[in-house]
Short mmCIF file of C-alpha atoms in Angstrom, two decimals:
data_model
loop_
_atom_site.label_atom_id
_atom_site.label_comp_id
_atom_site.label_asym_id
_atom_site.label_seq_id
_atom_site.Cartn_x
_atom_site.Cartn_y
_atom_site.Cartn_z
CA PRO A 1 0.00 0.00 0.00
CA THR A 2 0.94 3.68 -0.25
CA GLU A 3 0.60 5.91 2.81
CA LYS A 4 0.64 9.74 2.73
CA ILE A 5 2.56 11.57 5.48
CA ASP A 6 2.61 15.30 6.17
CA THR A 7 6.01 16.95 5.66
CA ILE A 8 6.34 18.28 9.20
CA ALA A 9 9.10 16.71 11.30
CA GLY A 10 7.75 13.83 13.33
CA SER A 11 4.66 13.26 11.16
CA LYS A 12 3.49 9.68 11.10
CA ALA A 13 1.54 7.19 9.01
CA TYR A 14 0.47 3.74 10.05
CA GLY A 15 0.32 0.32 8.40
CA SER A 16 0.37 -3.30 9.44
CA VAL A 17 1.81 -6.73 8.79
CA THR A 18 -0.69 -9.56 8.56
CA ALA A 19 0.93 -12.94 9.17
CA THR A 20 0.15 -16.28 10.76
CA ALA A 21 0.72 -16.26 14.51
CA GLY A 22 4.34 -17.12 15.30
CA LEU A 23 5.52 -16.62 11.71
CA PRO A 24 8.63 -14.36 11.81
CA TRP A 25 9.15 -11.38 9.49
CA THR A 26 11.67 -8.62 8.91
CA ILE A 27 11.57 -5.21 7.18
CA SER A 28 14.52 -3.86 5.22
CA GLN A 29 14.67 -0.21 4.14
CA THR A 30 15.67 0.27 0.50
CA THR A 31 15.77 4.10 0.56
CA ASP A 32 17.41 6.67 2.80
CA ASN A 33 15.42 9.89 2.61
CA GLY A 34 14.20 10.73 6.08
CA ILE A 35 11.45 8.11 6.36
CA THR A 36 11.82 5.30 8.88
CA VAL A 37 9.65 2.44 10.12
CA ALA A 38 9.27 0.68 13.45
CA PRO A 39 9.40 -2.12 14.36
CA VAL A 40 11.73 -3.70 11.80
CA GLU A 41 11.14 -7.28 12.89
CA GLY A 42 8.56 -9.36 14.67
CA SER A 43 6.28 -12.35 14.31
CA GLY A 44 2.63 -12.73 13.47
CA SER A 45 0.44 -9.71 12.78
CA ALA A 46 1.72 -6.32 13.99
CA ALA A 47 1.16 -2.58 13.64
CA LEU A 48 3.77 -0.46 11.84
CA THR A 49 4.57 3.22 12.34
CA PHE A 50 6.23 5.22 9.55
CA THR A 51 7.86 8.48 10.69
CA ALA A 52 9.06 11.30 8.42
CA THR A 53 11.46 14.16 9.09
CA ALA A 54 10.68 17.58 7.61
CA ASN A 55 10.49 17.60 3.82
CA THR A 56 11.32 20.94 2.19
CA GLY A 57 11.56 19.60 -1.34
CA PRO A 58 9.28 17.76 -3.78
CA GLU A 59 7.34 14.62 -2.94
CA ARG A 60 9.59 11.81 -1.86
CA THR A 61 9.03 8.10 -1.40
CA GLY A 62 10.36 5.69 1.15
CA THR A 63 10.41 2.04 0.06
CA PHE A 64 10.47 -0.85 2.49
CA THR A 65 10.62 -4.60 1.79
CA ILE A 66 8.77 -6.83 4.21
CA MET A 67 9.96 -10.44 4.16
CA VAL A 68 7.95 -13.16 5.83
CA LYS A 69 9.76 -16.46 6.26
CA ASP A 70 8.71 -19.01 3.63
CA ALA A 71 6.38 -16.44 2.01
CA ASN A 72 6.46 -15.93 -1.75
CA PRO A 73 6.47 -13.32 -3.20
CA GLU A 74 8.03 -10.73 -0.89
CA ARG A 75 5.76 -7.88 0.14
CA THR A 76 6.71 -4.23 -0.57
CA VAL A 77 5.27 -1.26 1.29
CA THR A 78 5.64 2.20 -0.30
CA VAL A 79 5.35 5.34 1.81
CA ALA A 80 4.95 8.70 -0.01
CA VAL A 81 5.63 12.05 1.67
CA ASN A 82 3.97 15.16 0.21
CA GLN A 83 5.51 18.60 0.53
CA VAL A 84 3.26 21.21 2.11
CA VAL A 85 2.98 24.40 0.03
CA SER A 86 4.21 26.47 2.96
CA ILE A 87 5.08 25.55 6.54
CA ASN A 88 6.10 29.06 7.56
CA ASN A 89 3.01 29.52 9.71
CA ILE A 90 3.07 26.14 11.45
CA LEU A 91 4.06 25.75 15.10
CA ILE A 92 4.78 22.68 17.19
CA ILE A 93 3.32 22.44 20.69
CA ASN A 94 5.96 20.54 22.62
CA SER A 95 7.83 20.37 25.93
CA THR A 96 9.61 23.66 25.18
CA VAL A 97 6.27 25.46 24.90
CA VAL A 98 5.12 23.83 28.15
CA ALA A 99 8.30 25.00 29.93
CA LYS A 100 7.73 28.57 28.68
CA TYR A 101 4.14 28.47 29.91
CA LYS A 102 5.29 27.37 33.36
CA GLU A 103 7.70 30.31 33.42
CA MET A 104 4.80 32.64 32.64
CA THR A 105 2.44 31.36 35.33
CA THR A 106 2.03 28.50 37.77
CA ASP A 107 -1.64 29.27 38.44
CA TYR A 108 -3.25 26.65 36.23
CA ILE A 109 -6.65 27.21 37.85
CA LEU A 110 -6.97 30.82 36.73
CA TYR A 111 -5.10 30.21 33.48
CA PRO A 112 -5.60 26.54 32.46
CA PRO A 113 -3.19 25.91 29.58
CA PHE A 114 -5.07 23.13 27.75
CA ASN A 115 -8.65 24.08 28.56
CA TYR A 116 -10.91 24.43 25.52
CA ASP A 117 -14.50 25.67 25.49
CA GLY A 118 -15.45 23.58 22.47
CA GLY A 119 -16.48 26.61 20.45
CA ALA A 120 -19.08 27.89 22.90
CA SER A 121 -19.26 31.63 23.58
CA SER A 122 -20.70 31.35 27.11
CA GLY A 123 -21.98 29.04 29.82
CA THR A 124 -19.26 26.41 29.86
CA THR A 125 -16.32 25.30 31.97
CA GLY A 126 -14.56 23.71 28.99
CA PHE A 127 -12.47 20.55 28.88
CA ASP A 128 -8.80 19.70 28.55
CA ARG A 129 -7.50 19.24 25.02
CA ASN A 130 -4.11 17.64 24.20
CA GLY A 131 -2.91 17.86 27.79
CA VAL A 132 -3.74 18.13 31.49
CA SER A 133 -4.25 21.68 32.72
CA SER A 134 -4.04 20.96 36.46
CA ASN A 135 -0.31 20.16 36.24
CA CYS A 136 0.46 21.64 32.79
CA THR A 137 1.35 18.29 31.22
CA LEU A 138 1.30 17.69 27.46
CA ASP A 139 -0.21 14.44 26.17
CA GLU A 140 2.00 14.38 23.07
CA GLU A 141 3.52 16.85 20.64
CA TYR A 142 1.19 18.25 17.99
CA PHE A 143 1.17 20.94 15.29
CA ILE A 144 -1.05 23.93 14.61
CA GLU A 145 -1.36 26.24 11.63
CA VAL A 146 -1.53 29.92 12.57
CA GLU A 147 -3.73 32.30 10.57
CA ILE A 148 -1.59 34.46 8.31
CA THR A 149 -3.91 37.47 8.42
CA ASP A 150 -4.99 39.34 11.55
CA ARG A 151 -8.35 40.79 12.52
CA ALA A 152 -6.70 43.86 14.02
CA SER A 153 -9.74 45.24 15.80
CA TYR A 154 -11.13 44.63 19.27
CA SER A 155 -14.24 42.49 19.47
CA SER A 156 -16.29 40.47 21.92
CA TYR A 157 -15.61 36.77 22.28
CA ALA A 158 -18.76 35.86 20.35
CA ILE A 159 -17.63 37.94 17.37
CA ALA A 160 -14.13 36.45 17.53
CA LEU A 161 -15.62 32.96 17.63
CA SER A 162 -17.84 33.69 14.64
CA TYR A 163 -14.85 35.11 12.74
CA CYS A 164 -12.83 31.90 13.16
CA LYS A 165 -15.77 29.68 12.26
CA GLY A 166 -16.33 31.82 9.17
CA LYS A 167 -12.83 30.97 7.91
CA GLY A 168 -13.94 27.42 7.23
CA THR A 169 -13.57 23.90 8.57
CA ASP A 170 -11.44 23.36 11.69
CA TRP A 171 -10.41 27.00 12.28
CA ARG A 172 -10.82 27.94 15.96
CA ILE A 173 -9.65 30.25 18.71
CA PRO A 174 -6.36 28.96 20.21
CA THR A 175 -6.08 27.57 23.72
CA MET A 176 -3.81 29.36 26.18
CA ILE A 177 -0.86 27.02 25.60
CA GLU A 178 -1.19 27.60 21.84
CA LEU A 179 -1.51 31.34 22.30
CA LYS A 180 1.69 31.32 24.36
CA ALA A 181 3.47 29.45 21.55
CA ILE A 182 2.25 32.06 19.06
CA TYR A 183 3.49 34.89 21.29
CA ASP A 184 6.93 33.31 21.75
CA ASN A 185 7.27 32.79 17.99
CA LYS A 186 5.58 35.96 16.76
CA ALA A 187 8.80 37.47 15.39
CA THR A 188 9.51 34.37 13.30
CA LEU A 189 5.88 34.15 12.15
CA GLN A 190 5.96 37.79 11.05
CA LYS A 191 9.31 37.34 9.31
CA ASN A 192 7.83 34.40 7.40
CA GLY A 193 4.89 36.38 6.06
CA CYS A 194 2.29 36.43 8.82
CA ALA A 195 0.61 39.78 9.46
CA ALA A 196 2.03 41.74 12.39
CA PHE A 197 0.49 41.14 15.79
CA VAL A 198 -0.90 44.03 17.83
CA SER A 199 1.88 44.49 20.37
CA ASN A 200 -0.20 46.49 22.85
CA GLY A 201 -3.30 44.32 22.70
CA ASN A 202 -4.81 41.30 24.43
CA TYR A 203 -5.59 38.25 22.30
CA TRP A 204 -8.47 35.89 23.07
CA SER A 205 -7.92 32.26 23.97
CA SER A 206 -10.60 29.57 24.08
CA SER A 207 -9.51 28.54 27.60
CA VAL A 208 -12.16 29.17 30.26
CA GLY A 209 -10.71 31.27 33.08
CA GLY A 210 -10.86 29.48 36.42
CA ASN A 211 -12.57 30.46 39.63
CA GLU A 212 -10.76 32.82 41.97
CA LYS A 213 -11.35 31.73 45.56
CA GLY A 214 -14.37 33.51 47.02
CA ASN A 215 -15.40 34.99 43.68
CA GLY A 216 -18.15 32.55 42.75
CA SER A 217 -18.43 30.97 39.32
CA ASP A 218 -16.22 32.37 36.58
CA SER A 219 -17.48 30.07 33.82
CA GLY A 220 -18.34 33.09 31.68
CA ARG A 221 -14.70 34.24 31.44
CA ARG A 222 -12.04 33.48 28.86
CA CYS A 223 -8.30 33.84 29.28
CA ARG A 224 -6.40 36.36 27.18
CA LEU A 225 -2.71 37.01 26.59
CA PHE A 226 -1.20 40.48 26.33
CA PHE A 227 1.14 40.59 23.34
CA GLY A 228 3.24 43.35 24.88
CA ASP A 229 4.81 41.26 27.63
CA SER A 230 3.02 37.87 27.69
CA ASP A 231 0.88 38.82 30.68
CA PRO A 232 -2.26 36.64 31.07
CA ASP A 233 -5.65 37.85 32.30
CA ARG A 234 -9.30 36.71 32.41
CA VAL A 235 -12.31 38.70 31.23
CA TYR A 236 -15.97 38.04 30.59
CA THR A 237 -16.91 37.19 27.02
CA ASN A 238 -18.70 40.50 26.53
CA GLY A 239 -15.31 42.17 26.92
CA ASN A 240 -12.97 42.77 24.00
CA GLY A 241 -9.83 41.26 22.52
CA PHE A 242 -7.94 40.62 19.30
CA ILE A 243 -8.03 37.27 17.56
CA ARG A 244 -5.61 35.06 15.60
CA CYS A 245 -7.26 31.78 14.57
CA VAL A 246 -5.54 28.38 14.43
CA ARG A 247 -6.28 24.90 13.19
CA ASP A 248 -4.76 21.48 13.77
CA ILE A 249 -2.32 19.93 11.28
#
């Protein structure tokens, strides 16, 4: 079979070996172009993971020969990697981003890093997405595409939400951890063609601001990040903020 893998470093595709239980097999790699497979040996049926490093050139193909003992003919698996038109506005959410977030704040109740409201403009406490907010722990690395343009005008959360949804499938308001990654990489994003960020403005996140002790329910608040000095705050959704939409890769 042929599998398609994104060109971002660490992107993966999955396949399988189907063999009689106990029948040994091996995989030999016949190309050397940044695509690897694991495991390379086993017995019986097994899942395979193909991993690609970043591809900045044209489509490339990794070819692997799977040999099952006493099987004829040999089986060949082809993995094709497609080059993305532009990866200049793509960010990775990884342990480095988590460490930067922890430097910014340790109050994960007021500013939950992975909390996501699910696209609701009010009346929700949200849920954790791609990590655990209570201890700022990432489930696994993932990638986001950052909107190239910027809606450089203040708006309520409902208007910001509608704006992202209007961009098409999968566009959304970033969570706090994603917004922090955008802030930390804003110079590179701008250098690579993204519109300038408003340096003296607060940007909306989709993370529901937590409850301050003695303050009652704060489920109507969303966290924001000030793009002047990376200072977080929480405001009600009828307040105002700037917006830079994201989507998963």
